[in-house]
PDB file of C-alpha atoms in Angstrom:
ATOM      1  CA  UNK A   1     -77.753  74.135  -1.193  1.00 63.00           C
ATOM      2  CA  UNK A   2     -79.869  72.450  -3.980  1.00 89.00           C
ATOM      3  CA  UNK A   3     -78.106  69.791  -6.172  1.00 93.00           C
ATOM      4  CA  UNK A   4     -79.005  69.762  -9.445  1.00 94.00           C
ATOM      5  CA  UNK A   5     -78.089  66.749 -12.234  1.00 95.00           C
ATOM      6  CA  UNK A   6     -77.649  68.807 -15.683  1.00 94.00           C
ATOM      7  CA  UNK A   7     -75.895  69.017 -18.523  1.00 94.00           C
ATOM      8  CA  UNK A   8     -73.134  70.880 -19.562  1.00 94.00           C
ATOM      9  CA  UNK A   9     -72.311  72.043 -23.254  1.00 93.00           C
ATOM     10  CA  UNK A  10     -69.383  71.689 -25.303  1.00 92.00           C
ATOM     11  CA  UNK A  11     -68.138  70.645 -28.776  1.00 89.00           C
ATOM     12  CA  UNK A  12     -68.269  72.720 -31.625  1.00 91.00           C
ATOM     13  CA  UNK A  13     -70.920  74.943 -33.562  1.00 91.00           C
ATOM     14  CA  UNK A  14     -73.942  72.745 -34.401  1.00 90.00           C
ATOM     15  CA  UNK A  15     -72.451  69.548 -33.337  1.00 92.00           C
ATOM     16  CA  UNK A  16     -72.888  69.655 -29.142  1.00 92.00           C
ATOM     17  CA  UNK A  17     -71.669  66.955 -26.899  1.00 95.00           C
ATOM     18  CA  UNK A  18     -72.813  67.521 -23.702  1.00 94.00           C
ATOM     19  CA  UNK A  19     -71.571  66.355 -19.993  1.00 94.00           C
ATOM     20  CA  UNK A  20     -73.690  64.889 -17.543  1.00 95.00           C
ATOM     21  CA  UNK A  21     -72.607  66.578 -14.278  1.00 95.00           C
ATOM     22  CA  UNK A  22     -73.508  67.184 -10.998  1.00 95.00           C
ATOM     23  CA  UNK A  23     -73.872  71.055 -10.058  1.00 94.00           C
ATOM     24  CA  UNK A  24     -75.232  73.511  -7.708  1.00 93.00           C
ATOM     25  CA  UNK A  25     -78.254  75.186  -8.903  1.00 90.00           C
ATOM     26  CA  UNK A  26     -77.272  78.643  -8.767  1.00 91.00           C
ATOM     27  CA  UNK A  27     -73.416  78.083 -10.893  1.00 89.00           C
ATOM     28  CA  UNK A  28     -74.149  78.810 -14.911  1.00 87.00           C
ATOM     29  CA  UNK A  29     -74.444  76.134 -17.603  1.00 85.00           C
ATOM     30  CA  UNK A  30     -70.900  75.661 -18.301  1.00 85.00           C
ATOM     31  CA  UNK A  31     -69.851  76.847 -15.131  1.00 86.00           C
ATOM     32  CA  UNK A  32     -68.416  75.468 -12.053  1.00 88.00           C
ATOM     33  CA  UNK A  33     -69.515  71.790 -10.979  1.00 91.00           C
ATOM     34  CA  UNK A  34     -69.257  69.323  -8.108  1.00 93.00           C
ATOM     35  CA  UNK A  35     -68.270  66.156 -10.457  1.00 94.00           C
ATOM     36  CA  UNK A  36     -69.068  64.641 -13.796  1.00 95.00           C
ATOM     37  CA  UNK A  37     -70.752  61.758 -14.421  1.00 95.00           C
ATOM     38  CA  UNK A  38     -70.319  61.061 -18.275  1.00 94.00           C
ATOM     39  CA  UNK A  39     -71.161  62.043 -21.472  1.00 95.00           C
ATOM     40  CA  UNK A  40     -74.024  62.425 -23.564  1.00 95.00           C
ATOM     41  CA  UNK A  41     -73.861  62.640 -27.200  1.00 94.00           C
ATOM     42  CA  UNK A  42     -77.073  63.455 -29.476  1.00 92.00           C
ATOM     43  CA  UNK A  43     -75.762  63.292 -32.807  1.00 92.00           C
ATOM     44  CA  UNK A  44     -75.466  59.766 -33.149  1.00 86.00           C
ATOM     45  CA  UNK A  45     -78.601  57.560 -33.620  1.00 79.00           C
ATOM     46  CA  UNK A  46     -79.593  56.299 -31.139  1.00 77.00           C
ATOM     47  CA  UNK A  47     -78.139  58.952 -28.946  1.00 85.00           C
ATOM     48  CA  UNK A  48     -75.183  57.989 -27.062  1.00 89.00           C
ATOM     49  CA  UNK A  49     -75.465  58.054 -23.236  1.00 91.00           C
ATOM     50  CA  UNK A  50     -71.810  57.474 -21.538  1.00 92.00           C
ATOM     51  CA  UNK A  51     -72.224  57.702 -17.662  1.00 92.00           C
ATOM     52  CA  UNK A  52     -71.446  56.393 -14.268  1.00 92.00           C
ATOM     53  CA  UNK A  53     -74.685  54.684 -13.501  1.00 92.00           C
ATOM     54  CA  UNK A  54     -73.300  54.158  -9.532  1.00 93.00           C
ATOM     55  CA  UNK A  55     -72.792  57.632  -9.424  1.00 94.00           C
ATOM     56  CA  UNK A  56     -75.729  58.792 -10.673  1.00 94.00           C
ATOM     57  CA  UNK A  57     -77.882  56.473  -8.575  1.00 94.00           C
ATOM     58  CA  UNK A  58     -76.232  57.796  -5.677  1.00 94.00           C
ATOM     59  CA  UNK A  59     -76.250  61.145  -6.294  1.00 94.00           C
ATOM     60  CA  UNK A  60     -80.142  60.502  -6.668  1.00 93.00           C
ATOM     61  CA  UNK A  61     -80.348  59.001  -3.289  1.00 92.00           C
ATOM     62  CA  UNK A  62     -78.635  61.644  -1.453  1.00 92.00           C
ATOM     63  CA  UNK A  63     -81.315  64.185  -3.341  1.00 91.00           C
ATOM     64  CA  UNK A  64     -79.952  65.381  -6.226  1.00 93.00           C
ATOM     65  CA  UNK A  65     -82.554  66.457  -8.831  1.00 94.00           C
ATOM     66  CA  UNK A  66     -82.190  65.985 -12.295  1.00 95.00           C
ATOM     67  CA  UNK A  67     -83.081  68.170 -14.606  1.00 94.00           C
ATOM     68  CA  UNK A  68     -85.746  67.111 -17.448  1.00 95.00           C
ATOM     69  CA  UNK A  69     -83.457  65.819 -20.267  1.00 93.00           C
ATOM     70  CA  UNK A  70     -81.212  64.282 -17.746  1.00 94.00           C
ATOM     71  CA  UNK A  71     -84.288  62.822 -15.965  1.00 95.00           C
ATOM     72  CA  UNK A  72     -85.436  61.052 -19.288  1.00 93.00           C
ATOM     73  CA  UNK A  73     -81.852  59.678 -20.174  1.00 92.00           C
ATOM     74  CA  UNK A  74     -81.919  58.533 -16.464  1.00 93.00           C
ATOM     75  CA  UNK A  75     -85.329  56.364 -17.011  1.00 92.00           C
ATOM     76  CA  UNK A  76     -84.143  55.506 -20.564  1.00 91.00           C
ATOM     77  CA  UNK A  77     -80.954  54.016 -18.689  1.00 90.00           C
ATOM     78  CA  UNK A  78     -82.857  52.422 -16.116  1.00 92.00           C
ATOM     79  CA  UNK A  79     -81.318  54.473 -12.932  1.00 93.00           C
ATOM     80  CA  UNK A  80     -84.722  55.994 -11.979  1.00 93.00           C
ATOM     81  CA  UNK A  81     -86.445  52.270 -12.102  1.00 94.00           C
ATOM     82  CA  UNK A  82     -83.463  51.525  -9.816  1.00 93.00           C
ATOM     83  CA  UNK A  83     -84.099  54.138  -7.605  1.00 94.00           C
ATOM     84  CA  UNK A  84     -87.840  52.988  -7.296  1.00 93.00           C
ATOM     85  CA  UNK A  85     -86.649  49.733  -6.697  1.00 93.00           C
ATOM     86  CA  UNK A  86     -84.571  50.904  -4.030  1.00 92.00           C
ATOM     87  CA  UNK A  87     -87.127  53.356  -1.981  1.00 92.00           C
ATOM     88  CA  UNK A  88     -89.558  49.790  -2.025  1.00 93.00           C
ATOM     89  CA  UNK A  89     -86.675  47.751  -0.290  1.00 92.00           C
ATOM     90  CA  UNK A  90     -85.977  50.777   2.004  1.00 91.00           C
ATOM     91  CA  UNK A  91     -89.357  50.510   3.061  1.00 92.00           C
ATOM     92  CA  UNK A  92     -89.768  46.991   3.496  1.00 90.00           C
ATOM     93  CA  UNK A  93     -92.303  46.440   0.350  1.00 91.00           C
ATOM     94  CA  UNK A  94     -89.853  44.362  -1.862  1.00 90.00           C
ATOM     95  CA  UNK A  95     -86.686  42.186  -0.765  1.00 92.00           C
ATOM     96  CA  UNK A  96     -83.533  43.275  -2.355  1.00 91.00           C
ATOM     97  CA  UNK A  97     -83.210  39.881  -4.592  1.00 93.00           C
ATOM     98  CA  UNK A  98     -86.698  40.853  -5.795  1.00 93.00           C
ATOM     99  CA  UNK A  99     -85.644  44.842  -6.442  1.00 92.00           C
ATOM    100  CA  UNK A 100     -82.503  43.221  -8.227  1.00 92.00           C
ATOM    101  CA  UNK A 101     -84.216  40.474 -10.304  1.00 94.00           C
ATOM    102  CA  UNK A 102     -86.967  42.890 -11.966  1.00 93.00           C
ATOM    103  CA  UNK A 103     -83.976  45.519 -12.815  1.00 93.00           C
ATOM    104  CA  UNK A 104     -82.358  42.659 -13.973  1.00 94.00           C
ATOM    105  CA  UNK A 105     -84.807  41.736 -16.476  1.00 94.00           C
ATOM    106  CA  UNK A 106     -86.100  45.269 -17.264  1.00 93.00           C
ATOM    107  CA  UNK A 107     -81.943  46.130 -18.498  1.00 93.00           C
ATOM    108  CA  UNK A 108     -82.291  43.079 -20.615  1.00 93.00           C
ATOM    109  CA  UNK A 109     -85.386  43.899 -22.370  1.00 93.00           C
ATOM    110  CA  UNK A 110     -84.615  47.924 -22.806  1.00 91.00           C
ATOM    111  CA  UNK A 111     -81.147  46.411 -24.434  1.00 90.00           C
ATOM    112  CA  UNK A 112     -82.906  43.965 -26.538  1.00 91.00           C
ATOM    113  CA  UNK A 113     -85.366  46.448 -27.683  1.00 89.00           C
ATOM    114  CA  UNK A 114     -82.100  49.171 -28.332  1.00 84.00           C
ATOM    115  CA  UNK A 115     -80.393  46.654 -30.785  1.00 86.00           C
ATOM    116  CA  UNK A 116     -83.646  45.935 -32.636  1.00 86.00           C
ATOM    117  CA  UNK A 117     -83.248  50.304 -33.203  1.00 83.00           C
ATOM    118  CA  UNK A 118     -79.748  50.200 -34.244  1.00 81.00           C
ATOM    119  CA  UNK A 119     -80.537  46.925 -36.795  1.00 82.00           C
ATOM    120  CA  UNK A 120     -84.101  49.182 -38.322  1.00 82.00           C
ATOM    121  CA  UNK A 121     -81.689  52.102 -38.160  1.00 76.00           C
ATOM    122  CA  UNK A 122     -79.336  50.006 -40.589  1.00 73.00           C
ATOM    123  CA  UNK A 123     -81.776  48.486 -42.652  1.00 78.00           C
ATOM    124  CA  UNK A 124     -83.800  51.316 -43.002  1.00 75.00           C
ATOM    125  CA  UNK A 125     -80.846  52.875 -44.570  1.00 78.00           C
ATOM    126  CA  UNK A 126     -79.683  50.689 -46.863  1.00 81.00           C
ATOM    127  CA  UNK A 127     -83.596  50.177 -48.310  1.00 83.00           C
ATOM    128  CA  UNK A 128     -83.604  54.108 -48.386  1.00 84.00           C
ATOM    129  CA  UNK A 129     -80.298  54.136 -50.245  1.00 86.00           C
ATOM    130  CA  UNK A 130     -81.795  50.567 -52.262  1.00 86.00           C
ATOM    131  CA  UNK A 131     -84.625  52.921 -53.189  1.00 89.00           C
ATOM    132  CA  UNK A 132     -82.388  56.394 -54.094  1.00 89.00           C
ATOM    133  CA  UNK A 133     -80.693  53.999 -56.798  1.00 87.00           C
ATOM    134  CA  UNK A 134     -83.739  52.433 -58.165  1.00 89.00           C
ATOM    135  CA  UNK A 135     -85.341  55.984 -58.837  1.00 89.00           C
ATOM    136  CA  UNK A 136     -81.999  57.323 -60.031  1.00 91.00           C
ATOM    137  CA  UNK A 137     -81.713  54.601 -62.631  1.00 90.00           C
ATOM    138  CA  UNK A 138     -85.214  54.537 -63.577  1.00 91.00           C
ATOM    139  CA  UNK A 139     -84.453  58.641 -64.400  1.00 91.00           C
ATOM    140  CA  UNK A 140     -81.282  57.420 -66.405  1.00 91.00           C
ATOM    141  CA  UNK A 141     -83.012  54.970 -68.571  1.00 91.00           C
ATOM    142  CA  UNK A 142     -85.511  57.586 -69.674  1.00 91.00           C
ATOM    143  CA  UNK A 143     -83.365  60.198 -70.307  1.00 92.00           C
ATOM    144  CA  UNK A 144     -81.639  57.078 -72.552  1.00 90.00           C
ATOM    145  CA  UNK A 145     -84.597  56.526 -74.345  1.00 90.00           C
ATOM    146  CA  UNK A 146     -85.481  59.764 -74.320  1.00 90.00           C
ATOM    147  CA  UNK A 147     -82.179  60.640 -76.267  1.00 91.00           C
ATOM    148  CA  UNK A 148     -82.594  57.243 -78.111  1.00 90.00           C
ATOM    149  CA  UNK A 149     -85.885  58.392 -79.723  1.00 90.00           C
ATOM    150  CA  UNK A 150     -84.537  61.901 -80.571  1.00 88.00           C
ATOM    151  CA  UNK A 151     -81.944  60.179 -82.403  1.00 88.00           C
ATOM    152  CA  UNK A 152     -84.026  58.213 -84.278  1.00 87.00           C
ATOM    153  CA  UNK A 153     -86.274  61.392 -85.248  1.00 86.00           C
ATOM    154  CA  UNK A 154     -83.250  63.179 -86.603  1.00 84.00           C
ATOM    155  CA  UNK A 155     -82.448  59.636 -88.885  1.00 84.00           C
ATOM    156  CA  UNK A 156     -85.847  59.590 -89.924  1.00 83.00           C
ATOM    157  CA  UNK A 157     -86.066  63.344 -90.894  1.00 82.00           C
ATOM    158  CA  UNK A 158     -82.062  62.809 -92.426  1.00 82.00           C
ATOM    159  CA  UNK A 159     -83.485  59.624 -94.592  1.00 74.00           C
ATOM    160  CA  UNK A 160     -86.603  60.815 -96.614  1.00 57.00           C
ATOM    161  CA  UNK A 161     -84.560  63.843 -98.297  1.00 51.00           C
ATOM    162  CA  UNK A 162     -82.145  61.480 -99.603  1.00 50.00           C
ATOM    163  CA  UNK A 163     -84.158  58.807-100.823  1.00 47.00           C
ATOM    164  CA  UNK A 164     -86.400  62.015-102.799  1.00 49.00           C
ATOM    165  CA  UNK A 165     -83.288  63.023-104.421  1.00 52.00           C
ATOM    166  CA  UNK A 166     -82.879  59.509-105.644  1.00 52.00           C
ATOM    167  CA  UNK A 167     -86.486  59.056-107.399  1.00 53.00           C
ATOM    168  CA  UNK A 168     -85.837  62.845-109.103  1.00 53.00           C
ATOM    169  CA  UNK A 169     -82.940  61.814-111.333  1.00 54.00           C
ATOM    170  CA  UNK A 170     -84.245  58.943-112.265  1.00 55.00           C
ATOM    171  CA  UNK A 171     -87.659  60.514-113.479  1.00 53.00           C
ATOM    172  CA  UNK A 172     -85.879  62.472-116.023  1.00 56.00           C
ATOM    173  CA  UNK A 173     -83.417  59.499-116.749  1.00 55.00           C
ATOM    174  CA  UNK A 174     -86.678  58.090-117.641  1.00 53.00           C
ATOM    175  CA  UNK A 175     -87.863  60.553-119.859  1.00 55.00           C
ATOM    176  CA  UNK A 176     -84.712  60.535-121.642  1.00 54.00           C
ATOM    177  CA  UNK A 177     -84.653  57.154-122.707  1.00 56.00           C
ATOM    178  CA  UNK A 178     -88.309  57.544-123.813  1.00 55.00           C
ATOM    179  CA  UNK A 179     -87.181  60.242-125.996  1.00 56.00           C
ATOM    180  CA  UNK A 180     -84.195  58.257-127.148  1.00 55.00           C
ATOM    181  CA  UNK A 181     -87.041  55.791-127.798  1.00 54.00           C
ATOM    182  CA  UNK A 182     -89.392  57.969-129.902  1.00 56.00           C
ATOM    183  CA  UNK A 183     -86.320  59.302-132.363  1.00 58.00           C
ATOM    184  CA  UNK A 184     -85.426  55.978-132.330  1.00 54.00           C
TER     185      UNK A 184
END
């Protein structure tokens, strides 16, 4: 009977969470499986990856195969370095301090290098968002000035009528008293 590591699909429409489970080959997707590891959950970012590492490493041993996306969430996690690790100790290569010491070191690293993502993932956001508000008010303070300038178009059309209305009455005021001037 061949073993396979998969995943199996649930959740809603468009927003999967998937289970990490061990199955036979020849039972459907979301069918009938020998036991579940964990959880895997893509819509986060970083992906979340929930499992029984243990498990997993066991099932491995015994000669389980993993699929392909379960294969690279199993070297992202470190369970297929351990495996490695293992088959060198088994035959005789490494010690098993050794084996433990570089996986060890390796988890450290891979979790120093996953909180760097999650702290660029954050920062990148907020400059993104930083950046969304600096266009948005540079669009405001045209349209401001914009309106500012049509404003003062409409006062400056509005002020020349009036002040021509003002120089006409006095012309004839002025012509007036010169007549006033001449009977006079």
């Amino acid at each position: 009977m061949a073993v396979k590591i998969r995943l199996a699909r649930r959740g809603r429409k468009k927003a999967a969470i998937y289970d990490i489970v061990v199955a036979d080959a020849r039972s459907p997707r979301d069918g009938k499986f020998i036991e579940k590891l964990g959880t895997y959950n893509p819509n986060t970012n970083p992906a979340s990856i929930d499992f029984s590492e243990d498990k997993a490493f066991q099932w491995l041993m015994n000669g389980a195969q993993p699929t392909d996306t379960v294969k690279a969430m199993l070297s992202y996690t470190g369970v297929l370095y351990r495996r490695h690790l293992q088959i060198g100790v088994i035959k005789g290569a490494i010690s098993q301090e050794t084996a433990d010491s570089r996986l060890t070191e390796w988890k450290e690293a891979k979790a120093s290098k996953i909180e760097d993502k999650r702290q660029n993932v954050g920062s990148a956001k907020e400059a993104a968002r930083k950046a969304a508000f600096d266009a948005e008010t540079k669009v405001k303070e045209a349209r401001a000035e914009a309106i500012r300038q049509r404003e003062a178009e409409k006062a400056a059309a509005n002020a020349p009528a009036p002040a021509a209305e003002e120089e006409t009455p006095e012309a004839p005021a002025a012509e007036g008293e010169a007549t006033t001037e001449e009977q006079a």
